[in-house]
Tab-separated table of C-alpha atoms in Angstrom:
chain	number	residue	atom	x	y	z
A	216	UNK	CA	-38.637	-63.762	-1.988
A	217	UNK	CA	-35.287	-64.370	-3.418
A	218	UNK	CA	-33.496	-61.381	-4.251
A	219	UNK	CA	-29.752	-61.059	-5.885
A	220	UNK	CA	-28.681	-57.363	-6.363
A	221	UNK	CA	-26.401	-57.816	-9.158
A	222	UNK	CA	-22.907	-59.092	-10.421
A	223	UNK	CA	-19.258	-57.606	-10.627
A	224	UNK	CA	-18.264	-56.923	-13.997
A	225	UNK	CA	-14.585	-57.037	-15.052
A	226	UNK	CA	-13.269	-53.904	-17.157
A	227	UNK	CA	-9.720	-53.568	-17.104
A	228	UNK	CA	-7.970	-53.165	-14.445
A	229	UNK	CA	-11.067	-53.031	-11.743
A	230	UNK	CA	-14.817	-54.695	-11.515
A	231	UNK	CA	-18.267	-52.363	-11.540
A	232	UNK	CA	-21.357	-53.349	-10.444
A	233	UNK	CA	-24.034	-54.675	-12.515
A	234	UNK	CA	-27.650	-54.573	-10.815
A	235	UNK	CA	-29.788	-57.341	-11.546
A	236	UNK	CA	-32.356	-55.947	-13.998
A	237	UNK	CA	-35.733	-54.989	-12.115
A	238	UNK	CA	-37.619	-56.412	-14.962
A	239	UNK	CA	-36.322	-60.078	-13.655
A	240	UNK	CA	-36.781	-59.102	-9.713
A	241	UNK	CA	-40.154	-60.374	-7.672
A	242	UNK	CA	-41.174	-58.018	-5.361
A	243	UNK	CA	-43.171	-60.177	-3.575
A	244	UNK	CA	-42.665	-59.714	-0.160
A	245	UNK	CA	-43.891	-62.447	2.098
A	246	UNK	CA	-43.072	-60.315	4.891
A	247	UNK	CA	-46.157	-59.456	7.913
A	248	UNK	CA	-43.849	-56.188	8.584
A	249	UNK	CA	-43.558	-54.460	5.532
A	250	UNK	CA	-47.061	-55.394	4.910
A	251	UNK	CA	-48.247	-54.001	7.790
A	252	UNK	CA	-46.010	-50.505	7.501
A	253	UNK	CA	-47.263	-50.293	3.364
A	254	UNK	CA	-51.012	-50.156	5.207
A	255	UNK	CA	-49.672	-47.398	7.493
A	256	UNK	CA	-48.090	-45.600	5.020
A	257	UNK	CA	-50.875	-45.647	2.702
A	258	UNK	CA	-53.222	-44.519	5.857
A	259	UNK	CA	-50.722	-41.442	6.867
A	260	UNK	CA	-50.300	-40.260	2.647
A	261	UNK	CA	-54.109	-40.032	2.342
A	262	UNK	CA	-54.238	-38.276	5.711
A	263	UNK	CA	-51.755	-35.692	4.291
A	264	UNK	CA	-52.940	-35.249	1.034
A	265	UNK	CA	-56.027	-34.267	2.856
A	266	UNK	CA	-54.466	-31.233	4.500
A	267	UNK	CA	-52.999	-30.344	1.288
A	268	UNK	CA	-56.508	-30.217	-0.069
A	269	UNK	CA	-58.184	-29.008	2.612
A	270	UNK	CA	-55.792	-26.324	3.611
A	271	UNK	CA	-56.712	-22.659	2.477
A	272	UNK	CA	-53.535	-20.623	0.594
A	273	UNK	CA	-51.675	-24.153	1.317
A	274	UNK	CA	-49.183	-23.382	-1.113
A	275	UNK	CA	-47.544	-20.597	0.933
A	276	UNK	CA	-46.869	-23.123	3.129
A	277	UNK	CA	-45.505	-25.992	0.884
A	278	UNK	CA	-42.605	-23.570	-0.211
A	279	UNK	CA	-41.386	-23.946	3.500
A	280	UNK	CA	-41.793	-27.990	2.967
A	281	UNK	CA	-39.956	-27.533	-0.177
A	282	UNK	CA	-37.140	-25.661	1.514
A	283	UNK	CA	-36.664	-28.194	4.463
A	284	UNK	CA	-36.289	-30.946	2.133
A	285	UNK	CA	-33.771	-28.897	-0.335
A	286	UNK	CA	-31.771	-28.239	2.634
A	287	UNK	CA	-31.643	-31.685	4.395
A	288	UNK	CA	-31.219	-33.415	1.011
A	289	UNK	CA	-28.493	-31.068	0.479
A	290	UNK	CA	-27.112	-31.187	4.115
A	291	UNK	CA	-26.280	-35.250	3.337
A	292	UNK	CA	-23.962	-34.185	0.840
A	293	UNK	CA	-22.218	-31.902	2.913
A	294	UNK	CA	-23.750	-28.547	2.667
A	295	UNK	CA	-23.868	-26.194	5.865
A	296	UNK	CA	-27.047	-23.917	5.019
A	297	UNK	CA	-29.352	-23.813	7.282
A	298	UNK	CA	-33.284	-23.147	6.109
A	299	UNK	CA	-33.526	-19.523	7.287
A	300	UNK	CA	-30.529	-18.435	5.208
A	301	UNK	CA	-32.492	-19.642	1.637
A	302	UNK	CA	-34.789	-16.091	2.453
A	303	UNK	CA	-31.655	-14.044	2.862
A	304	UNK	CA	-30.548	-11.634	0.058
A	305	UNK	CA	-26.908	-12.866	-1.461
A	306	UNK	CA	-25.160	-9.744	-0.413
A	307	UNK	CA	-26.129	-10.401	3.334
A	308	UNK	CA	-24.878	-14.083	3.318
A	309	UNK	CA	-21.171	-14.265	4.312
A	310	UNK	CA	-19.246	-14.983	1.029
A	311	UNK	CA	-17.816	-18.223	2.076
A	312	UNK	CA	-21.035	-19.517	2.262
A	313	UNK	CA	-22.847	-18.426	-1.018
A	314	UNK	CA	-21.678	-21.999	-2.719
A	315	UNK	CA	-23.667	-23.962	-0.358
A	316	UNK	CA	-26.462	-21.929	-0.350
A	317	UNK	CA	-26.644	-21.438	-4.169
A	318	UNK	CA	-26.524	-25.301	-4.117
A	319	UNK	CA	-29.897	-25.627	-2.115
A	320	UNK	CA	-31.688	-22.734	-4.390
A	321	UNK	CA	-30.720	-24.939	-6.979
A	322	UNK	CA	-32.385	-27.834	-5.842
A	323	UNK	CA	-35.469	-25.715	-5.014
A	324	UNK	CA	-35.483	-24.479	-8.536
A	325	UNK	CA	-34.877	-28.373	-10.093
A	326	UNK	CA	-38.025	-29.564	-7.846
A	327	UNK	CA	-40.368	-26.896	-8.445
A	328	UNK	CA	-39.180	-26.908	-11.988
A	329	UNK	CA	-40.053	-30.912	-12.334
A	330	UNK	CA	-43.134	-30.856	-10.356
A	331	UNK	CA	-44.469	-28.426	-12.734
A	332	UNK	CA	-42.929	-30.216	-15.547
A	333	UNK	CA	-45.283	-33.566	-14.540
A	334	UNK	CA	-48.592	-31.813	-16.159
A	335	UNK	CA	-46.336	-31.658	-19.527
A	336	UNK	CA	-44.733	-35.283	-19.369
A	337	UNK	CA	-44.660	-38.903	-17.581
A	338	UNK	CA	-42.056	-39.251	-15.398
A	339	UNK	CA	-39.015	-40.367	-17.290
A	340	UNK	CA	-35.023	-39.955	-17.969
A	341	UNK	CA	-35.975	-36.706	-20.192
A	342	UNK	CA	-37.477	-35.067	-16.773
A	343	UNK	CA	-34.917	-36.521	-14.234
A	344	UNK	CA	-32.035	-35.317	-16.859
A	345	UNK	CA	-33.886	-32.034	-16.811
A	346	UNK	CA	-33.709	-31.372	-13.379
A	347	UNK	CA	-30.464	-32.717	-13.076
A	348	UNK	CA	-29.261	-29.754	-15.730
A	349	UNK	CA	-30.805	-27.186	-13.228
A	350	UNK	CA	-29.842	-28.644	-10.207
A	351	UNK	CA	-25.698	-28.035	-11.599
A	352	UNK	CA	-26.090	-24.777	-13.127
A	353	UNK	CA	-23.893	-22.200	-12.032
A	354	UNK	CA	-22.748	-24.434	-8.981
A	355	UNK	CA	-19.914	-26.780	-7.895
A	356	UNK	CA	-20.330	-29.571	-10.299
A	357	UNK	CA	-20.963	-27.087	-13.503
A	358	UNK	CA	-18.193	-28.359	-15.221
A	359	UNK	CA	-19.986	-32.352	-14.560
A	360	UNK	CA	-21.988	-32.700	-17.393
A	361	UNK	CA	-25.345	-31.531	-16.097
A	362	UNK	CA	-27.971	-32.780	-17.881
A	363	UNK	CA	-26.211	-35.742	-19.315
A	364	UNK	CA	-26.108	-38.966	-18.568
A	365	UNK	CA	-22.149	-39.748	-18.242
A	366	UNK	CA	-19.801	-41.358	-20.323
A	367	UNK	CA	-17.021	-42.509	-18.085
A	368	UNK	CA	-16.501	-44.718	-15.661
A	369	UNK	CA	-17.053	-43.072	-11.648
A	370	UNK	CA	-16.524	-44.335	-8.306
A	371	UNK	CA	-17.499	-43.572	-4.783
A	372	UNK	CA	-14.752	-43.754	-2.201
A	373	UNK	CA	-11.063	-44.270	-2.614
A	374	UNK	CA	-8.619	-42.076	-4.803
A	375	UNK	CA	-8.730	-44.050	-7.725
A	376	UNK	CA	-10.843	-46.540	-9.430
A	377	UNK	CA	-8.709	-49.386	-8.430
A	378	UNK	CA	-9.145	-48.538	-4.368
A	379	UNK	CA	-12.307	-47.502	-5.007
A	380	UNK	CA	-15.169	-48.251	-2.172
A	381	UNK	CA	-17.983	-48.547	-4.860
A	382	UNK	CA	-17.830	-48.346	-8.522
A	383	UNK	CA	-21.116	-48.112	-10.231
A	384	UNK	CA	-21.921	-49.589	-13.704
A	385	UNK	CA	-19.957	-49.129	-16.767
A	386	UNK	CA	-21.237	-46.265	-18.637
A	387	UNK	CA	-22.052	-48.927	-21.617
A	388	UNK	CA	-24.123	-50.418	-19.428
A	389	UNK	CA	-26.156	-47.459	-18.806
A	390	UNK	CA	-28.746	-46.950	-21.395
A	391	UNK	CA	-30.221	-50.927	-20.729
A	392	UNK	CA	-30.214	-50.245	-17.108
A	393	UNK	CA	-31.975	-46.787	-17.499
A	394	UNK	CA	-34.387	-48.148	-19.904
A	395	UNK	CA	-34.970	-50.696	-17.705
A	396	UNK	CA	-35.715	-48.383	-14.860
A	397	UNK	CA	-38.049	-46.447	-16.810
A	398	UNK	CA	-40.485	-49.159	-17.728
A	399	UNK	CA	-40.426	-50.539	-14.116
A	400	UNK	CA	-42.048	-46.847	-14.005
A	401	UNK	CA	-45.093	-47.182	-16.009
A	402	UNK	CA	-45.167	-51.404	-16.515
A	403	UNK	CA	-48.966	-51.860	-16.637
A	404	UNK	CA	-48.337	-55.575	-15.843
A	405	UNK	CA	-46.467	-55.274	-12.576
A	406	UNK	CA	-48.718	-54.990	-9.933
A	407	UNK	CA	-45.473	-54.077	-6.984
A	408	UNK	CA	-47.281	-51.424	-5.061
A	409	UNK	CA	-45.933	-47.611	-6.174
A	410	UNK	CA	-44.406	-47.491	-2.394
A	411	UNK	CA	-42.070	-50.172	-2.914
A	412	UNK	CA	-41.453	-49.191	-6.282
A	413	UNK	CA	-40.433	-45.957	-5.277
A	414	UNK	CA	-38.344	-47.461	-2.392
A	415	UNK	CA	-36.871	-49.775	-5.489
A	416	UNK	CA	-36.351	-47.115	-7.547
A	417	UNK	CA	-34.258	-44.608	-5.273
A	418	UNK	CA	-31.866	-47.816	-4.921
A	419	UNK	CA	-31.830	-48.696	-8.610
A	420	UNK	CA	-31.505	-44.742	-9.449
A	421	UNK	CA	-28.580	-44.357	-6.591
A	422	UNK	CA	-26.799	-47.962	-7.743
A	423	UNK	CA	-26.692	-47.011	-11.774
A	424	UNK	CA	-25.111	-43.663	-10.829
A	425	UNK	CA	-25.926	-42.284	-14.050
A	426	UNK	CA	-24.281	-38.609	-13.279
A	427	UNK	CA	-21.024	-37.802	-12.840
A	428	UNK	CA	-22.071	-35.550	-10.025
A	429	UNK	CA	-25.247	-34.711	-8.123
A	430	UNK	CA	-26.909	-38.351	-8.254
A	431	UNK	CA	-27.696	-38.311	-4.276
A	432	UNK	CA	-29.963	-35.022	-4.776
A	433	UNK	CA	-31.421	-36.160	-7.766
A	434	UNK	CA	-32.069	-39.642	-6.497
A	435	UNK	CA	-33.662	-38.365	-3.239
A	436	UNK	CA	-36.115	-35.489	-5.689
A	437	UNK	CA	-36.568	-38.661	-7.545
A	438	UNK	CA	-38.757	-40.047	-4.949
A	439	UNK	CA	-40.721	-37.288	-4.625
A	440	UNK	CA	-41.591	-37.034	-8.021
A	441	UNK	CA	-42.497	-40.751	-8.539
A	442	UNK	CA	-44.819	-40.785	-5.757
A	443	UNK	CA	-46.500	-37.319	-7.194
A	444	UNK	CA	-46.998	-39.099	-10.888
A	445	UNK	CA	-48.318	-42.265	-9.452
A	446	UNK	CA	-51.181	-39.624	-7.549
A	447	UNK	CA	-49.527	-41.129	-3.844
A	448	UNK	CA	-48.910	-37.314	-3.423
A	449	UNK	CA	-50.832	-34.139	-3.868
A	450	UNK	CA	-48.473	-31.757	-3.067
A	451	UNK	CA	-44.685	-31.766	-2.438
A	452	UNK	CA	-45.146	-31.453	1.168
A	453	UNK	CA	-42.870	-34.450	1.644
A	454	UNK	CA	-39.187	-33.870	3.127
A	455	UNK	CA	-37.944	-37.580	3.577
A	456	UNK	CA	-34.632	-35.983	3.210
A	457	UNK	CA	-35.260	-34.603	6.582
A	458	UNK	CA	-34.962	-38.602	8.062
A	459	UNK	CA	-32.595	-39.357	5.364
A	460	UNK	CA	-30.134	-36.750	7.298
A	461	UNK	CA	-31.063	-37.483	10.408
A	462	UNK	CA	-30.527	-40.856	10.267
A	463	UNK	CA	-27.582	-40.940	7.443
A	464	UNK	CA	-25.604	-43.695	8.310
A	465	UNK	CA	-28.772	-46.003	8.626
A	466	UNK	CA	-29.502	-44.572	5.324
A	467	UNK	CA	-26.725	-45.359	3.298
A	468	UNK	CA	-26.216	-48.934	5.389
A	469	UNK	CA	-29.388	-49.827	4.204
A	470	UNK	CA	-28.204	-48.866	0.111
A	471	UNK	CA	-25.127	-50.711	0.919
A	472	UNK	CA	-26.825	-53.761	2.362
A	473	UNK	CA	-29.204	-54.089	-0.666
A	474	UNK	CA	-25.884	-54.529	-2.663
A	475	UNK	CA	-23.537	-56.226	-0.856
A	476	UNK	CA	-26.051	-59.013	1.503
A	477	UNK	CA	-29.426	-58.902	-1.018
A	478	UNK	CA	-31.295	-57.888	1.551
A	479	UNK	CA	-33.707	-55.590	-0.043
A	480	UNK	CA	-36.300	-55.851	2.740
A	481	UNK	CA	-33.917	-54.413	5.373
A	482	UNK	CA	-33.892	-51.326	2.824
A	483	UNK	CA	-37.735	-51.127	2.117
A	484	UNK	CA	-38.737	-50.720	5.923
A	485	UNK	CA	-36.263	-48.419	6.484
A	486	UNK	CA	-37.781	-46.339	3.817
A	487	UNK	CA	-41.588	-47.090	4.848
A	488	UNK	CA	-40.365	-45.784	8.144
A	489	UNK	CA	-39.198	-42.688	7.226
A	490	UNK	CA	-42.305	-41.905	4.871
A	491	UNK	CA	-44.674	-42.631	7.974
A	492	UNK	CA	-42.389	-40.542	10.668
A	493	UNK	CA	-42.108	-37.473	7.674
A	494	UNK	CA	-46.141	-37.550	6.669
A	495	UNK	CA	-46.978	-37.719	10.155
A	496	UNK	CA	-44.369	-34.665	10.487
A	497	UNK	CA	-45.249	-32.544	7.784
A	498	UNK	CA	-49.398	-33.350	9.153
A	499	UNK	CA	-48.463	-31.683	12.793
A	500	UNK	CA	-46.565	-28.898	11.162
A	501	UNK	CA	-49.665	-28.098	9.248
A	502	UNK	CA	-52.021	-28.152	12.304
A	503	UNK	CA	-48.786	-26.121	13.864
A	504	UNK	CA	-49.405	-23.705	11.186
A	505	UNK	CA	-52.328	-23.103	11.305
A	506	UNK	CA	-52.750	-22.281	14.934
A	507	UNK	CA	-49.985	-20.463	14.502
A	508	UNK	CA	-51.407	-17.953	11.300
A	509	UNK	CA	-54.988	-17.623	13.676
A	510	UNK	CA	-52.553	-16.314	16.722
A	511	UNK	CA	-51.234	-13.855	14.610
A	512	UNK	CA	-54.282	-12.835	12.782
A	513	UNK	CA	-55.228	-12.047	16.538
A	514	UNK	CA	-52.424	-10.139	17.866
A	515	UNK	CA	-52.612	-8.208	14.583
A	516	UNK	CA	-56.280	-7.480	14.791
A	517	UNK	CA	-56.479	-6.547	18.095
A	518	UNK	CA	-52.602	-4.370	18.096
A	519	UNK	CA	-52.065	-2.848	14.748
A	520	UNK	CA	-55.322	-0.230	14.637
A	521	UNK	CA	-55.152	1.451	11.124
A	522	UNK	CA	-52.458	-0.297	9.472
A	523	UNK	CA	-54.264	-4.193	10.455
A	524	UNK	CA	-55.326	-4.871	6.998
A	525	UNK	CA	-51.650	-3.971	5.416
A	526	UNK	CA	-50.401	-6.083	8.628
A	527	UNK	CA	-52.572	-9.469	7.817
A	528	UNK	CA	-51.278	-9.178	4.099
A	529	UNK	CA	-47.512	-8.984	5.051
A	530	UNK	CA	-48.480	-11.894	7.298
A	531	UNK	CA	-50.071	-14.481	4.629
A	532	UNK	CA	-46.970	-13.311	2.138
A	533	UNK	CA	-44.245	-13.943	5.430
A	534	UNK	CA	-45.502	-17.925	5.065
A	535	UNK	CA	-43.549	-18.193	2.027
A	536	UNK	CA	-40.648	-15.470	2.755
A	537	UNK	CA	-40.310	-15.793	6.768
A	538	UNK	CA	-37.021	-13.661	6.254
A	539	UNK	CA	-37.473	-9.566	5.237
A	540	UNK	CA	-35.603	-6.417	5.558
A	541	UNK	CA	-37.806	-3.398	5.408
A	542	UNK	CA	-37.185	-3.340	1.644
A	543	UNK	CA	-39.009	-5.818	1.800
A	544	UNK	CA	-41.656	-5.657	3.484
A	545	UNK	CA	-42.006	-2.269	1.142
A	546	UNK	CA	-42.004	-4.284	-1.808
A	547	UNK	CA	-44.323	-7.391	-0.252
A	548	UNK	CA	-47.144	-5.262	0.682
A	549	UNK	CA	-46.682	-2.327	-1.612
A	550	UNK	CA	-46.245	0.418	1.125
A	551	UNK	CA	-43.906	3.255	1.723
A	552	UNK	CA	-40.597	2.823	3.669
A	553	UNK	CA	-41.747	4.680	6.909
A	554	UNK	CA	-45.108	2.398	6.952
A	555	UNK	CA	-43.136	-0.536	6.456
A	556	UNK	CA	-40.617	0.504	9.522
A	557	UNK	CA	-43.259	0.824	11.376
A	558	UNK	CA	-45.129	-2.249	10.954
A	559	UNK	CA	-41.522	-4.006	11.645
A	560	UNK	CA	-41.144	-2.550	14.735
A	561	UNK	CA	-44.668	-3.099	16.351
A	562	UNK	CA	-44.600	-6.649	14.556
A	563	UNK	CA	-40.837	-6.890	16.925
A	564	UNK	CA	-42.704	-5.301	19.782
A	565	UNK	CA	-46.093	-7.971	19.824
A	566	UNK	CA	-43.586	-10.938	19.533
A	567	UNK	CA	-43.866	-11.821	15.898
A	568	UNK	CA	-40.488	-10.889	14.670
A	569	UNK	CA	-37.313	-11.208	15.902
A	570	UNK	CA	-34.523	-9.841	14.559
A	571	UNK	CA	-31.521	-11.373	13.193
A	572	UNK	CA	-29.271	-8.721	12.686
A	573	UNK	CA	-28.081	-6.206	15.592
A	574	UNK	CA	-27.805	-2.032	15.086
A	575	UNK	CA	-30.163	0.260	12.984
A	576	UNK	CA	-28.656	-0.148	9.242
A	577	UNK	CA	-30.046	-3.125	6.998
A	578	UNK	CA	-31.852	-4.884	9.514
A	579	UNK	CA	-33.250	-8.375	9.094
A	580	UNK	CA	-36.277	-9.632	10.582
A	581	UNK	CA	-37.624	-13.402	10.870
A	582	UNK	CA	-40.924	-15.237	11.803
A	583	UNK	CA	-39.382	-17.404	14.533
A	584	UNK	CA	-41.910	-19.470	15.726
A	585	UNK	CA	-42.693	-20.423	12.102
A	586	UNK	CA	-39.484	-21.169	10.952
A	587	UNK	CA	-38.760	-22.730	14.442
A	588	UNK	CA	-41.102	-25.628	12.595
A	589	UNK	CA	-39.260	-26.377	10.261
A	590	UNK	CA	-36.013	-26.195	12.103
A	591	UNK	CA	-36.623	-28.592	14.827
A	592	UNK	CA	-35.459	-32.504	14.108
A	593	UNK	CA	-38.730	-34.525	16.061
A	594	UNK	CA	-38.256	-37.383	13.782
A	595	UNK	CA	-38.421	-40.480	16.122
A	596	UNK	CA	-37.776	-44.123	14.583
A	597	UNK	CA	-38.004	-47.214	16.482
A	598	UNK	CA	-34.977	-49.327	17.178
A	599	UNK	CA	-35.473	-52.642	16.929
């Protein structure tokens, strides 16, 4: 296949980039590898959608897969907030950390927001721009436009446009390339498999740059919501973010490298790599889960006597909020204060909480070994 990224275009005083319209790219790859990691990926997605299916109350869980990947997505771009501070009420997060973690919330609330959004429309500019708009609100980046596609020139690197590492296509280019994006999206006559479209399109989608702030998060959701249109994925229980971070510099090497050597391939198997690694990931965390929720349901049974059936409700609602206070746990499981106390402290006593916070007054408690799941970086790629 013989692939050219794009040309510089001269405007003033500097040159942007111009990508090669996909609409006049081949994406046939005559390559055994990627072949042969498209089959895997294929094999791992359908053995993940599965457990989404086949999993009972799954979508407790998927809030925690939601979280990881708002985290690590947001992590790339410099955040510090780690996944057991999104279940944290404000006033107990230090204040000098509220921005970051406001940031993530954000990028919960643009995801859910879109995913839902998919039942309504295709996906398209009009959704992307969408959760682009919620994914600024109220954050660092407010003042950027969100929502709108920009109309002046930006650049990545440098202090200026002139020294600049990177800079992206003129905003007149911008509504051809966009346009052009979106029917490599739904072409009926391009028969490029959806995984190397969406590989494509996160590269297009971070190249075009069409935000003046925010277009790494919104690229990386991007992903996720192509490959939930195109019925690749049930449920968002996908955090390729997770490798993204993890293996960052490989990550934006292999962006670069599409650019500046036309080697798109390089890019595609890194991608095809991560999605195999992060299905394969999110599959063991499920089984992890699971055996997890049935160890619990028998410590409860067996410990908690009267108050067991109050217990095993707190514990399906803790899936999705692994962080309480006793407030809580009051409001959770509809209870009075002193029940709710005491279900903490037997829950602390049996193992199943841990508490974060030292002395008597406002005391938080988390589900460690269930958050410990999603905390933990196993992702393992091969070197070659």
């Amino acid at each position: 296949m013989k692939f050219k990224s794009g040309i510089y275009k001269k405007q003033g005083g500097y040159k942007s980039f111009y990508p090669t319209l996909l609409k006049d790219l081949d994406f046939d790859f005559h390559n055994k590898d990627i072949n042969q990691l498209l089959e895997k990926t294929m094999l791992k997605l359908g053995e993940l959608n599965a457990y989404a299916e086949l999993i009972p109350d799954i979508d407790f869980f998927i809030k925690m897969h939601i979280a990881k990947e708002a985290s690590s997505s947001s992590k790339i771009e410099g955040t510090k907030t780690e996944i057991d501070e999104l279940f944290i009420q404000e006033e107990d997060i230090p204040l000098e950390q509220r921005d970051d973690r406001n940031e993530v919330l954000n990028y919960i609330e643009a995801l859910n927001w879109s995913v839902e959004e998919l039942n309504n429309i295709p996906l398209s500019m009009r959704l992307i721009k969408g959760a682009h708009k919620k994914l600024l609100a109220g954050v660092r980046g407010k003042t950027k436009l969100p929502g709108q596609i920009r109309k002046s020139q930006n650049w990545i690197g440098g202090a200026t446009v002139n020294s600049a590492l990177f800079v992206p296509p003129h905003p007149g280019d911008l509504p051809d390339l966009l346009s052009d994006l979106e029917k490599f999206w739904h072409s009926e006559l391009d028969k490029t498999p959806h995984l190397i479209k969406a590989a494509v399109t996160h590269y297009q989608f971070e190249t075009i740059h069409p935000f003046l702030d925010g277009n790494g998060r919104t690229g990386r959701l991007l992903i996720i919501l192509y490959l939930i249109n195109f019925g690749l994925l049930k449920k968002p229980a996908l955090y390729l973010s997770s490798y993204f971070e993890e293996y960052r510099q490989d990550y934006y090497d292999g962006l670069t490298y599409v650019r500046t050597q036309n080697n798109l391939e390089h890019w595609v198997m890194f991608f095809l790599e991560g999605m195999i690694l992060t299905t394969d990931d999110s599959k063991k965390i499920f089984l992890a889960i699971l055996k997890l929720k049935e160890k619990y349901k028998n410590i409860i049974t067996k410990n908690m006597g009267k108050r067991a059936g109050s217990s095993l409700d707190l514990l399906q609602k803790l899936f999705s909020k692994p962080v309480v206070t006793i407030n809580e746990i009051q409001d959770l499981i509809q209870v009075s204060f002193p029940t709710a106390s005491a279900i903490a402290k037997k829950f602390l006593e049996l193992g199943i909480f841990q508490e974060k916070t030292g002395g008597s007054r406002n005391r938080i408690f988390e589900l460690k070994e269930y958050l410990d799941l999603f905390r933990q970086k196993s992702l393992q790629v091969n070197k070659k």
